[in-house]
JSON list of C-alpha atoms in Angstrom, two decimals:
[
{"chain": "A", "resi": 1219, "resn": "UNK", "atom": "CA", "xyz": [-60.54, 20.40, -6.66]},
{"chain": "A", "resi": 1220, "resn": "UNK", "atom": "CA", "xyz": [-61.23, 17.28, -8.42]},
{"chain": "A", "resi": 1221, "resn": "UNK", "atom": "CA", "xyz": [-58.90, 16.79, -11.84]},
{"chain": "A", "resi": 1222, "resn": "UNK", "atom": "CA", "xyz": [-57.85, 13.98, -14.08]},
{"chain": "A", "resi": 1223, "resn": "UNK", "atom": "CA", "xyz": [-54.00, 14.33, -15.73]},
{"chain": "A", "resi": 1224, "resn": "UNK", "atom": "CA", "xyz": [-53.66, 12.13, -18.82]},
{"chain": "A", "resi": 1225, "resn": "UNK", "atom": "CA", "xyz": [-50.96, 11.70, -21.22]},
{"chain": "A", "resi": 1226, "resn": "UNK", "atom": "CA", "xyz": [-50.24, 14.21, -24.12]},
{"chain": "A", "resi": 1227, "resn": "UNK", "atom": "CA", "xyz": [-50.57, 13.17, -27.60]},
{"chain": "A", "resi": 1228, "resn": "UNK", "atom": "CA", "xyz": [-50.60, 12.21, -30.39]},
{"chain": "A", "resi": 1229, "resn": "UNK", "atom": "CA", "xyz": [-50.08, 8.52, -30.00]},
{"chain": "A", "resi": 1230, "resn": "UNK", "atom": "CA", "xyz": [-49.10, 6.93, -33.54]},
{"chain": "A", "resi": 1231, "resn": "UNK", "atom": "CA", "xyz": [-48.90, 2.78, -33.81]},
{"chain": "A", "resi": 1232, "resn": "UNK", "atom": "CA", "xyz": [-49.19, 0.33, -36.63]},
{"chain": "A", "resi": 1233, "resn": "UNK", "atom": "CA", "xyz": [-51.84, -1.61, -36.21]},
{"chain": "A", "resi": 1234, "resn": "UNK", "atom": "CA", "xyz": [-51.26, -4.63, -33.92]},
{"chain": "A", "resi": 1235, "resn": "UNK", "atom": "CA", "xyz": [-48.45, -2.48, -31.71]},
{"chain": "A", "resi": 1236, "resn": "UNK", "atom": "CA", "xyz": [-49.81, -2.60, -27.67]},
{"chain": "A", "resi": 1237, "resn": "UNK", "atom": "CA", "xyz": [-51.63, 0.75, -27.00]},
{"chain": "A", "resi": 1238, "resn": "UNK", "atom": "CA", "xyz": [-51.10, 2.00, -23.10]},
{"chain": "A", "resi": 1239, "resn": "UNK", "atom": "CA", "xyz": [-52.89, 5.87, -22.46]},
{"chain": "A", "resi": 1240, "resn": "UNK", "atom": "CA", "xyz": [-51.76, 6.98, -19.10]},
{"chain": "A", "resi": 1241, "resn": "UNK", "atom": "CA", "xyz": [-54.39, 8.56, -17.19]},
{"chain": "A", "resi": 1242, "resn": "UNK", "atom": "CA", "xyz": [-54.09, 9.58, -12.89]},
{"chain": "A", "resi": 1243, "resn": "UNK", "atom": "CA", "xyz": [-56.61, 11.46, -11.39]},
{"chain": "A", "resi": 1244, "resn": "UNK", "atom": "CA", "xyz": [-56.85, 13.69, -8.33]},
{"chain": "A", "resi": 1245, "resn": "UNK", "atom": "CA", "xyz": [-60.35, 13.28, -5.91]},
{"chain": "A", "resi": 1246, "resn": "UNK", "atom": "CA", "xyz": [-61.41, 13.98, -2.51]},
{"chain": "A", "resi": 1247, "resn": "UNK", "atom": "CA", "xyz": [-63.87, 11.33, -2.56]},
{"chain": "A", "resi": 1248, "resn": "UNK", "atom": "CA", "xyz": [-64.59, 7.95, -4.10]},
{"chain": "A", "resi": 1249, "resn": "UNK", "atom": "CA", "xyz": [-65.23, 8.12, -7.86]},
{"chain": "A", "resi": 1250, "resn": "UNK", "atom": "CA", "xyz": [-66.10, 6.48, -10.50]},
{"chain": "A", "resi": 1251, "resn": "UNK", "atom": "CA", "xyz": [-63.98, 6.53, -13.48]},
{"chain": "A", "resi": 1252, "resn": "UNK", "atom": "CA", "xyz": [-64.73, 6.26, -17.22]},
{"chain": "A", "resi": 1253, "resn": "UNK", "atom": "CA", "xyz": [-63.22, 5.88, -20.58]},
{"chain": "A", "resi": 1254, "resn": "UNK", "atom": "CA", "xyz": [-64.54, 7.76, -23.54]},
{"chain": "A", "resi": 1255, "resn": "UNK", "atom": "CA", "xyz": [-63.72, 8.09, -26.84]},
{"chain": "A", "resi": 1256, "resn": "UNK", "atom": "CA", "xyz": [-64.17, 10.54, -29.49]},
{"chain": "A", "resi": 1257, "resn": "UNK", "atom": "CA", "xyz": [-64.32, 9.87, -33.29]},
{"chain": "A", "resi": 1258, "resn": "UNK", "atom": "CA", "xyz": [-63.78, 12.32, -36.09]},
{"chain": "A", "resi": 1259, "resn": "UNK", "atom": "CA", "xyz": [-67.53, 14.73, -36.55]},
{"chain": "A", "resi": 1260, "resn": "UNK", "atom": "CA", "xyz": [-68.83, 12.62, -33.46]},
{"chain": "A", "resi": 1261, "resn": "UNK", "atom": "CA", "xyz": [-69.95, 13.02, -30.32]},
{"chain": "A", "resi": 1262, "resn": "UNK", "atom": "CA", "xyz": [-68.33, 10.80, -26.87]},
{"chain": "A", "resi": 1263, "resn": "UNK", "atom": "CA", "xyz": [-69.15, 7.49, -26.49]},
{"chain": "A", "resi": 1264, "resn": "UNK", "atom": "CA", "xyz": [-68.74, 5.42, -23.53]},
{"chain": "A", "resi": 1265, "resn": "UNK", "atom": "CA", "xyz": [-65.89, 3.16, -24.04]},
{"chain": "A", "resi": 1266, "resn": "UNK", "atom": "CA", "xyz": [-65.59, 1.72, -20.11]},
{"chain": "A", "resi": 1267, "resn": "UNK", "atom": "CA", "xyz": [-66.39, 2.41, -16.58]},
{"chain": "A", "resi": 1268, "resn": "UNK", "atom": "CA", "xyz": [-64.98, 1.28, -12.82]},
{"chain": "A", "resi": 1269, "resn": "UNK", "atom": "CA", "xyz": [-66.77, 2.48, -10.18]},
{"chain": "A", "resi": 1270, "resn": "UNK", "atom": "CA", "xyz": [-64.78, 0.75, -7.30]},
{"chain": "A", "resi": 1271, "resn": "UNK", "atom": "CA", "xyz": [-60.97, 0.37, -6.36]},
{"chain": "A", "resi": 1272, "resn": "UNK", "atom": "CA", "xyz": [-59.45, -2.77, -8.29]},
{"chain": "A", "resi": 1273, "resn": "UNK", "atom": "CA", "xyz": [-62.76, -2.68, -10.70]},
{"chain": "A", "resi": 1274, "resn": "UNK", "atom": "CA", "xyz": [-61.46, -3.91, -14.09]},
{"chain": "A", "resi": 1275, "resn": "UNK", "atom": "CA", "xyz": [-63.56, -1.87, -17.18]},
{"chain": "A", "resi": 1276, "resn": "UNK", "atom": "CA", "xyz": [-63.63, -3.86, -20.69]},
{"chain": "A", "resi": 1277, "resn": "UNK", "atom": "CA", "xyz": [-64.91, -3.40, -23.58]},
{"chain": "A", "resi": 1278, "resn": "UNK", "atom": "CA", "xyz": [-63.74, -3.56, -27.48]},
{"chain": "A", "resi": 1279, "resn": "UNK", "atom": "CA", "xyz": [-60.43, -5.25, -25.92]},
{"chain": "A", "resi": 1280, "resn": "UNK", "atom": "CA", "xyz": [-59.80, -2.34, -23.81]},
{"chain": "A", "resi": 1281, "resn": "UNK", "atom": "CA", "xyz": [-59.11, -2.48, -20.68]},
{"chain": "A", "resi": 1282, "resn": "UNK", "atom": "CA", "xyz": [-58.39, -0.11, -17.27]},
{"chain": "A", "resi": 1283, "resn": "UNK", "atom": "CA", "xyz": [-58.04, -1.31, -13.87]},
{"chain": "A", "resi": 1284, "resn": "UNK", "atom": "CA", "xyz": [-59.06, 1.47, -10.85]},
{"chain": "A", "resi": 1285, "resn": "UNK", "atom": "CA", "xyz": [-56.46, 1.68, -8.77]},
{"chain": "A", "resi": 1286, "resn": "UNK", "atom": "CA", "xyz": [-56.52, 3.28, -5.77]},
{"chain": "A", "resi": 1287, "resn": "UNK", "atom": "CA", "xyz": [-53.58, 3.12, -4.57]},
{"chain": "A", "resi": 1288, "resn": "UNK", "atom": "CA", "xyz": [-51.69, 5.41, -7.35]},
{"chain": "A", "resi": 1289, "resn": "UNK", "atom": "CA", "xyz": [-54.54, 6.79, -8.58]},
{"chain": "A", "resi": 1290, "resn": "UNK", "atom": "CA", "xyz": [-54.99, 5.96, -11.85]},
{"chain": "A", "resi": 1291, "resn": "UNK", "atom": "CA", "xyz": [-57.10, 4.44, -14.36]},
{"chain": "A", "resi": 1292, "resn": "UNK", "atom": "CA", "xyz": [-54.63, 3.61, -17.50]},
{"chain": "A", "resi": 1293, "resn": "UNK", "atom": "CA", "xyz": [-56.35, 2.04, -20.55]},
{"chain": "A", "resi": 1294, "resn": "UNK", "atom": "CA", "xyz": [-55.06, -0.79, -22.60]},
{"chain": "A", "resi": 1295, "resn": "UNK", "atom": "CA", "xyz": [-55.15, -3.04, -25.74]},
{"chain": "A", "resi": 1296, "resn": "UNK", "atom": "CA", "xyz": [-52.98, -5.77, -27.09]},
{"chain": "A", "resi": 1297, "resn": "UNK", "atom": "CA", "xyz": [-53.33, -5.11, -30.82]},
{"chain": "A", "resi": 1298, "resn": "UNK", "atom": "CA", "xyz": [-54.88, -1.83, -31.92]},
{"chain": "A", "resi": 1299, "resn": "UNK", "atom": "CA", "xyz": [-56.35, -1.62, -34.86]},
{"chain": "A", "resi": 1300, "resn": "UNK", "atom": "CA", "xyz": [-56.94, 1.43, -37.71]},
{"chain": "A", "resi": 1301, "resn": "UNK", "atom": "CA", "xyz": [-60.72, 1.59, -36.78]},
{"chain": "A", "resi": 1302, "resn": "UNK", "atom": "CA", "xyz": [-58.90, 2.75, -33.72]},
{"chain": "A", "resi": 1303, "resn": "UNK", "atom": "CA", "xyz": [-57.65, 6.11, -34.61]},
{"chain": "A", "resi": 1304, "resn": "UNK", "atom": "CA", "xyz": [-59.67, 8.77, -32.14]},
{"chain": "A", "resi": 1305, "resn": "UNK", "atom": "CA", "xyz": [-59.53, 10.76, -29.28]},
{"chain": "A", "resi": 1306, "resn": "UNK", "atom": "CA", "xyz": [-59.48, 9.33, -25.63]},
{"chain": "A", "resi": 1307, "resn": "UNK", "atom": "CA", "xyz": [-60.53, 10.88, -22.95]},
{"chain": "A", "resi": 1308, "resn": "UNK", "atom": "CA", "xyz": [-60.45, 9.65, -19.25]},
{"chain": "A", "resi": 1309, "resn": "UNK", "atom": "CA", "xyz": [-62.66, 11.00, -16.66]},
{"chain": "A", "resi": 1310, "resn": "UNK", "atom": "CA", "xyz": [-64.13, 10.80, -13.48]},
{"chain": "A", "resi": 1311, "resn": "UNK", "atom": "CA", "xyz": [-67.43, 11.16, -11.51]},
{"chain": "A", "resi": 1312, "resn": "UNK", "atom": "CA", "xyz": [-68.34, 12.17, -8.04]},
{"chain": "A", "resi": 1313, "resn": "UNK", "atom": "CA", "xyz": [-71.21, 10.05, -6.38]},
{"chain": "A", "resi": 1314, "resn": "UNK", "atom": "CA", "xyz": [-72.79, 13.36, -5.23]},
{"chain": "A", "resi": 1315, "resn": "UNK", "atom": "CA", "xyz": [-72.14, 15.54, -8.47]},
{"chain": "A", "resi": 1316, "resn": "UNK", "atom": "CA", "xyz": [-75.02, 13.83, -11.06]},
{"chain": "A", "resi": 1317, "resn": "UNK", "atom": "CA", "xyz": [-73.73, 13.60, -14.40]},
{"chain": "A", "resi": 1318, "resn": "UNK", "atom": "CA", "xyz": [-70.92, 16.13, -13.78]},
{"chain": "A", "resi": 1319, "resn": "UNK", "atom": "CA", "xyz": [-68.00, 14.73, -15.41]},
{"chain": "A", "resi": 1320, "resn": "UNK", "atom": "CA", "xyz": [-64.78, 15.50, -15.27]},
{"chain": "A", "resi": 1321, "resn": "UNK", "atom": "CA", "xyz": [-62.20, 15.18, -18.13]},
{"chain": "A", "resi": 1322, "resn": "UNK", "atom": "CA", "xyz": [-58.59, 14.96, -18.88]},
{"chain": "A", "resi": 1323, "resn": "UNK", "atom": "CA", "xyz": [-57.14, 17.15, -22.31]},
{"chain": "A", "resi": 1324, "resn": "UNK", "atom": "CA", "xyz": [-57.62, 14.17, -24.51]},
{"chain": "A", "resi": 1325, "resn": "UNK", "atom": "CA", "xyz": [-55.46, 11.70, -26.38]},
{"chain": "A", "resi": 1326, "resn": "UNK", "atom": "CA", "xyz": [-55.19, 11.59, -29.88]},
{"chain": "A", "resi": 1327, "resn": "UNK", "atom": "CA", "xyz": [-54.59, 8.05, -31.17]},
{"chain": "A", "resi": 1328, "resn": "UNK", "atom": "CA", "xyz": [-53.48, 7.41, -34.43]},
{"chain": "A", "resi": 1329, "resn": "UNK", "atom": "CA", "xyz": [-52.99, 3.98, -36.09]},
{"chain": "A", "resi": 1330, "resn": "UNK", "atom": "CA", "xyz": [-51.79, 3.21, -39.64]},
{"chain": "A", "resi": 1331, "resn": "UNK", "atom": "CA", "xyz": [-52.09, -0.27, -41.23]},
{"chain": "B", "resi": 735, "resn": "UNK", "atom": "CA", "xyz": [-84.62, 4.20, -30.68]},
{"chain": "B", "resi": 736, "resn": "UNK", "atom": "CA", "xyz": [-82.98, 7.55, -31.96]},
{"chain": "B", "resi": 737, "resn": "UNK", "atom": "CA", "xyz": [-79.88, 8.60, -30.42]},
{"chain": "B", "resi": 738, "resn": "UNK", "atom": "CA", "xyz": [-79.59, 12.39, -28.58]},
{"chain": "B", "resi": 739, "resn": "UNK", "atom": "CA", "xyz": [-80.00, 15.68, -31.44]},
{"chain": "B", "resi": 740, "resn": "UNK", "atom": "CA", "xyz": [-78.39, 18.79, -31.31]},
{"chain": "B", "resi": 741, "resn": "UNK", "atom": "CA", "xyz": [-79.27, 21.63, -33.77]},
{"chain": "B", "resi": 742, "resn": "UNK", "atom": "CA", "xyz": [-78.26, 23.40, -35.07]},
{"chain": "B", "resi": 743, "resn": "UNK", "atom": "CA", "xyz": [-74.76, 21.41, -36.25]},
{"chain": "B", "resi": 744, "resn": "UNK", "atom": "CA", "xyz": [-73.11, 25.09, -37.21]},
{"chain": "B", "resi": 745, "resn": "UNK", "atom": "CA", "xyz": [-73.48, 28.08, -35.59]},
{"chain": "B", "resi": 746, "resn": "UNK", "atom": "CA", "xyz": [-71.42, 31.54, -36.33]},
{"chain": "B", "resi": 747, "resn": "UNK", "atom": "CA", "xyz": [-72.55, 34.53, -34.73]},
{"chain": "B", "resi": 748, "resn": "UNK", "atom": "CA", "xyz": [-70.47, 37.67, -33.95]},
{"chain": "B", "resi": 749, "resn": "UNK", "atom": "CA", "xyz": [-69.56, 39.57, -30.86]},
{"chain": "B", "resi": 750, "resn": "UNK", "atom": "CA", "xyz": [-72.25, 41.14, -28.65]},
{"chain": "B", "resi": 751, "resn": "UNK", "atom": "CA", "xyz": [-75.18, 38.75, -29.69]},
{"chain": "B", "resi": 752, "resn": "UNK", "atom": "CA", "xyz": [-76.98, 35.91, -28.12]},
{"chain": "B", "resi": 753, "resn": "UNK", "atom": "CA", "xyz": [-77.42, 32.52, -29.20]},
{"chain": "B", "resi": 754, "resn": "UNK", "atom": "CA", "xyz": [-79.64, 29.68, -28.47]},
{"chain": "B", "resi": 755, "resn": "UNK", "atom": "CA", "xyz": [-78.56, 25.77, -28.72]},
{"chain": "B", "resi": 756, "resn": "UNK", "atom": "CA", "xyz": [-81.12, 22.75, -28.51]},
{"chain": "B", "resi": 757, "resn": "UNK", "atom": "CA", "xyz": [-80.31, 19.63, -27.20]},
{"chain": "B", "resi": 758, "resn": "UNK", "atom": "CA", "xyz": [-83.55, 16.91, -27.50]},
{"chain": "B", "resi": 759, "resn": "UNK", "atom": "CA", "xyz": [-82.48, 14.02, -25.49]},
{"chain": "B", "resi": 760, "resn": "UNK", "atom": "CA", "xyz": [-82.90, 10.06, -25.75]},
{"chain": "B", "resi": 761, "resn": "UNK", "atom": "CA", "xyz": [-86.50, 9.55, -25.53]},
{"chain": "B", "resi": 762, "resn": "UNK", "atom": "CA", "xyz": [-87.32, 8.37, -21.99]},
{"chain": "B", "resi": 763, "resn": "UNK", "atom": "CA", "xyz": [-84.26, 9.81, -20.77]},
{"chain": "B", "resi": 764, "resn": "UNK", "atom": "CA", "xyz": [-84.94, 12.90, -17.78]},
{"chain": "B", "resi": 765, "resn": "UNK", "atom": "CA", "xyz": [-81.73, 14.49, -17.26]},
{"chain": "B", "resi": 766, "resn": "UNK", "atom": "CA", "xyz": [-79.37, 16.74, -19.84]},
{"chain": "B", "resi": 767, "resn": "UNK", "atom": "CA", "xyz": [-76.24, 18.32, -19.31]},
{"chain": "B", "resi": 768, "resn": "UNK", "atom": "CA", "xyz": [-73.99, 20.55, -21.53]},
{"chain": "B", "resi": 769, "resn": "UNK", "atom": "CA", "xyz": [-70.23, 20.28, -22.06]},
{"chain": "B", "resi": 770, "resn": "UNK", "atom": "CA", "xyz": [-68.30, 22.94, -23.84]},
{"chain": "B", "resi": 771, "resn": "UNK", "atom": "CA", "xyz": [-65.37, 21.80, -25.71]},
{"chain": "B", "resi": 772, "resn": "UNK", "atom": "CA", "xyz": [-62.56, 24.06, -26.60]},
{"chain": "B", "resi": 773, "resn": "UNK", "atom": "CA", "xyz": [-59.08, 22.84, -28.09]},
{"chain": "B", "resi": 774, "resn": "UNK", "atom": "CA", "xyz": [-57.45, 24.75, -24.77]},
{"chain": "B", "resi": 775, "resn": "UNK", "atom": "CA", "xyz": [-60.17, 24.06, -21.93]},
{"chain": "B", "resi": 776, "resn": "UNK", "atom": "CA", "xyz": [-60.75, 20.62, -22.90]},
{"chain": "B", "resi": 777, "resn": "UNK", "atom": "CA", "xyz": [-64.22, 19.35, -22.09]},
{"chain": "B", "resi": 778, "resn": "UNK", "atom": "CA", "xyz": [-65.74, 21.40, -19.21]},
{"chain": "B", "resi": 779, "resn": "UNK", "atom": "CA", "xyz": [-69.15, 20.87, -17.54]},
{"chain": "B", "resi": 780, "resn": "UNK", "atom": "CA", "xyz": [-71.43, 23.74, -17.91]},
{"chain": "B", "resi": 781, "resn": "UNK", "atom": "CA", "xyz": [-75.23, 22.46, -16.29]},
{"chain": "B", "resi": 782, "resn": "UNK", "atom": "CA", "xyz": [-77.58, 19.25, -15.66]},
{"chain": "B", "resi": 783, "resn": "UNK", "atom": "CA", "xyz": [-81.10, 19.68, -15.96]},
{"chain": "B", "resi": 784, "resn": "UNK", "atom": "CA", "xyz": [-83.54, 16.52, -14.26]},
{"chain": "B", "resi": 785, "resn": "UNK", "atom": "CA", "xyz": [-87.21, 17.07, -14.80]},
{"chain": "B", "resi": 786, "resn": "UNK", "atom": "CA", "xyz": [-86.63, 20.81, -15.73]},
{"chain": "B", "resi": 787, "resn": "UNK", "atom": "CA", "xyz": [-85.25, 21.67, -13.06]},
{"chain": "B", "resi": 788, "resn": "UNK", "atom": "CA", "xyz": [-80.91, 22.48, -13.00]},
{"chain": "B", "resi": 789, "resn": "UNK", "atom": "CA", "xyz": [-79.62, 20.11, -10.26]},
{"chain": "B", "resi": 790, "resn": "UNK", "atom": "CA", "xyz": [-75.88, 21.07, -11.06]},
{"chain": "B", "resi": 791, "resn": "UNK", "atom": "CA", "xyz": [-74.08, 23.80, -12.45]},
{"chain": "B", "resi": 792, "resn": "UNK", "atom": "CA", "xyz": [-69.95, 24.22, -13.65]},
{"chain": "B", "resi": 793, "resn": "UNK", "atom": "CA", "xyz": [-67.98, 27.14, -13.23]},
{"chain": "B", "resi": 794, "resn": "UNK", "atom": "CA", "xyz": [-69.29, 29.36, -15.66]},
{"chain": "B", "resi": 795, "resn": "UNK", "atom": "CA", "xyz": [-70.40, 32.83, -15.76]},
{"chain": "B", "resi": 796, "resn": "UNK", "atom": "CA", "xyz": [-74.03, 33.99, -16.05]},
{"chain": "B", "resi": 797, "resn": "UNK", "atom": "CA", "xyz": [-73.55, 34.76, -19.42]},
{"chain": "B", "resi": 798, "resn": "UNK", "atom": "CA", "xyz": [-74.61, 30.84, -19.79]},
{"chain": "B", "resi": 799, "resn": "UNK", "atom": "CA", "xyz": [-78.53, 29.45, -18.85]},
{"chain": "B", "resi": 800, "resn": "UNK", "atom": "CA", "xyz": [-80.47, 26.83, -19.77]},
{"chain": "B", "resi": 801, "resn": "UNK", "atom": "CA", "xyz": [-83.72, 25.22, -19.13]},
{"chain": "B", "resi": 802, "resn": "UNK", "atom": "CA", "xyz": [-85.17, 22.27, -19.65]},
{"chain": "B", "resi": 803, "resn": "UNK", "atom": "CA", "xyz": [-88.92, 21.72, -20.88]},
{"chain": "B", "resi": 804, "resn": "UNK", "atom": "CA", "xyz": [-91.83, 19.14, -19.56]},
{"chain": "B", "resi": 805, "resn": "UNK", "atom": "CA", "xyz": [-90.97, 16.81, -22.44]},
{"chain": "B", "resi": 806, "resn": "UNK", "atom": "CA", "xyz": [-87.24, 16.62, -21.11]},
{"chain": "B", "resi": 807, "resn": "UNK", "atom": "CA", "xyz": [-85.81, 19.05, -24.87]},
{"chain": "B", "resi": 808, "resn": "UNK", "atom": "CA", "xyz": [-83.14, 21.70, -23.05]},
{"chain": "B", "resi": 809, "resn": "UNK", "atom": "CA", "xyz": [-81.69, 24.40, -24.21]},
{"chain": "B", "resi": 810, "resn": "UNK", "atom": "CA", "xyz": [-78.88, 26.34, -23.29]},
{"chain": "B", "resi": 811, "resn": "UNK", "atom": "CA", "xyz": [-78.70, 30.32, -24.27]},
{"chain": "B", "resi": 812, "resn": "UNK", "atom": "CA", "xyz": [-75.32, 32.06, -24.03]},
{"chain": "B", "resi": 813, "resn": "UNK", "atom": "CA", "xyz": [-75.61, 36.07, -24.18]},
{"chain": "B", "resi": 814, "resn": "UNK", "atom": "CA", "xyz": [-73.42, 39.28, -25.17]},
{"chain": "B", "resi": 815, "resn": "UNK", "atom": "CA", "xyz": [-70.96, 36.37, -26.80]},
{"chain": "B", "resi": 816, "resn": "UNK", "atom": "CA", "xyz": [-67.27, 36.69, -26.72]},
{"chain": "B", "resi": 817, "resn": "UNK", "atom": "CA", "xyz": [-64.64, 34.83, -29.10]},
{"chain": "B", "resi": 818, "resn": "UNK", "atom": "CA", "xyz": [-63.63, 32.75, -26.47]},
{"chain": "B", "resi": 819, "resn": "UNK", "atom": "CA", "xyz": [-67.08, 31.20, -26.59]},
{"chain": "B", "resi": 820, "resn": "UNK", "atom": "CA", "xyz": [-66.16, 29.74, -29.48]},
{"chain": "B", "resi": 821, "resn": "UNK", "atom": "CA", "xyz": [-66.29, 26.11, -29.03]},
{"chain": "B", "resi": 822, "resn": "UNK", "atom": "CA", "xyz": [-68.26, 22.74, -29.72]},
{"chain": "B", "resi": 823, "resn": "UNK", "atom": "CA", "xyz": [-71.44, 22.45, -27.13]},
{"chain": "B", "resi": 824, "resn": "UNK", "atom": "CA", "xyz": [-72.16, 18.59, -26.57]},
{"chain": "B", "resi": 825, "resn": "UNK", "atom": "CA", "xyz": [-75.28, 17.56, -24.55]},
{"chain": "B", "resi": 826, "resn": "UNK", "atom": "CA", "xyz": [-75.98, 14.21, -23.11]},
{"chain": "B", "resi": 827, "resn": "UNK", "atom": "CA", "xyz": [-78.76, 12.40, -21.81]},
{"chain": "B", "resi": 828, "resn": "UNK", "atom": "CA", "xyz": [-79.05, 9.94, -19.38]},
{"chain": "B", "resi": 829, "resn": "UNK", "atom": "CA", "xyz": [-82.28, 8.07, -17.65]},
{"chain": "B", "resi": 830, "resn": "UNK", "atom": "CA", "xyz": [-81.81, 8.49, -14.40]},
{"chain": "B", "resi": 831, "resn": "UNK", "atom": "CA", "xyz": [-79.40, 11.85, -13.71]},
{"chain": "B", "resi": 832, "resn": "UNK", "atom": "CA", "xyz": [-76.46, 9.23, -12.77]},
{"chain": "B", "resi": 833, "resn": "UNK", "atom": "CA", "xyz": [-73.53, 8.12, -14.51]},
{"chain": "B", "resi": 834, "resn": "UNK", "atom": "CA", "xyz": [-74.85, 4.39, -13.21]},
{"chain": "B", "resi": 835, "resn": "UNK", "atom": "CA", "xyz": [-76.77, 4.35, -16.33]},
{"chain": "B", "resi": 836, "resn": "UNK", "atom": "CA", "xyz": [-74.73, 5.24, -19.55]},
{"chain": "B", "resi": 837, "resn": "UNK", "atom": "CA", "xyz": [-74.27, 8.84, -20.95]},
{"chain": "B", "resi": 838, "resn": "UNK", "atom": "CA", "xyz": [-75.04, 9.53, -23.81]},
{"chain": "B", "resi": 839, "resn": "UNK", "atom": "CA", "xyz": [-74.05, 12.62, -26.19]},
{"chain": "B", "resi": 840, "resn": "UNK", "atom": "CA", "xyz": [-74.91, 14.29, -28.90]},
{"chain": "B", "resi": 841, "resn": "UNK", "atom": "CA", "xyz": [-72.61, 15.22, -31.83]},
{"chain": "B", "resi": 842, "resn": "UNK", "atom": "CA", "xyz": [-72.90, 18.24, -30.90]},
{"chain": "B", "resi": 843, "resn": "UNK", "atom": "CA", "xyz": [-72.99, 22.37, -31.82]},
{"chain": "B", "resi": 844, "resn": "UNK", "atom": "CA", "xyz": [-70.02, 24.11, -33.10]},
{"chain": "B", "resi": 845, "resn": "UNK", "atom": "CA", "xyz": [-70.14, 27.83, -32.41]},
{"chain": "B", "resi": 846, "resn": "UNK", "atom": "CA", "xyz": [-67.93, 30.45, -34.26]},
{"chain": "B", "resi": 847, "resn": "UNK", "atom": "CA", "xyz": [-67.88, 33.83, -32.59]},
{"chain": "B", "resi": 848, "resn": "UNK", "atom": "CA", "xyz": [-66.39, 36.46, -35.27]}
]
């Protein structure tokens, strides 16, 4: 079946440092993929989405590009910052399956100033 | 616009009973779905409900239901509970049963089974 592998954490920076979470996924069709993250007491929030091969998701200067051709969806930012520190998850969606996500472990992210 | 509720926040029950979650969605918004969350499992689909009716379901025994009512509030009921069902319960609502549109949760339930 469908699954999404994504790094184990935690991730610790200083603020500023490059941030890269590894995620690859496994599919039999043509998902979509998504970026959510997770702060402390809170629920998931939608950080970005691709829905195509080569799609480029951005938002908050983070970034993931889809690619098809290994699989994976990795999320990126040049200079993190403390407001940062949270969980990541990466997921994925098939067109067929509703709202029926599916979700890597998690990453836990923490930044110090 | 208020965002999606879940209540109760804290749950503990014990072994052997049942427990009911509520989930009242985005106004507007037609379709929920639950998510259990467990420090082990990760996040794992559990059901989507679109205009009460459950259009997908996870791998999950019976032991977990829900319905959804005519103003689009679902709950989910989980019976004869086990500690493993310990675990935060997100829901999240979305307008059109897609993940076109955004999805969006809840902060969820968190369930202690002693």
């Amino acid at each position: 079946g469908d699954s999404v592998t994504q790094m184990e954490g935690p991730v610790t920076l200083s603020e500023e440092a490059f941030l890269t979470i590894n995620c690859t996924y496994t599919a039999t069709g043509y998902p979509s993929l998504f970026w959510y993250v997770q702060y402390p007491g809170e629920g998931l929030q939608l950080l970005l989405k691709a829905t195509k091969a080569d799609d480029k998701g951005s938002n908050k200067g983070f970034e993931a590009t889809y690619r098809k051709e290994t699989t994976s969806f990795h999320l990126e930012k040049g200079s993190v910052q403390v407001s940062d520190s949270a969980v990541y998850f990466c997921a994925l969606n098939e067109r067929q399956a509703g709202t029926a996500l599916i979700f890597g472990k998690g990453t836990t992210l923490s930044v110090s100033s | 616009k208020a965002g999606v509720t879940q209540t109760p926040r804290y749950l503990i029950k014990t072994r052997g009973q049942q427990v009911t979650l509520s989930c009242s969605p985005i106004s507007g918004h037609r379709s929920v779905s639950w998510y259990q969350q467990t420090p082990g499992q990760g996040l794992q689909f559990l059901f989507e409900y679109f205009s009460e009716t459950q259009r997908n379901k996870g791998n999950f025994p019976g032991r977990f239901s829900g319905r959804q009512f005519s103003n689009s509030r679902s709950e989910m009921n989980v019976s004869t509970l086990e500690l493993g069902d310990s675990a935060l319960y997100l829901c999240a609502s979305s307008w059109d049963g897609t993940t076109n549109e955004k999805l969006f949760f809840g902060s969820g339930t968190q369930l202690s089974v002693l």
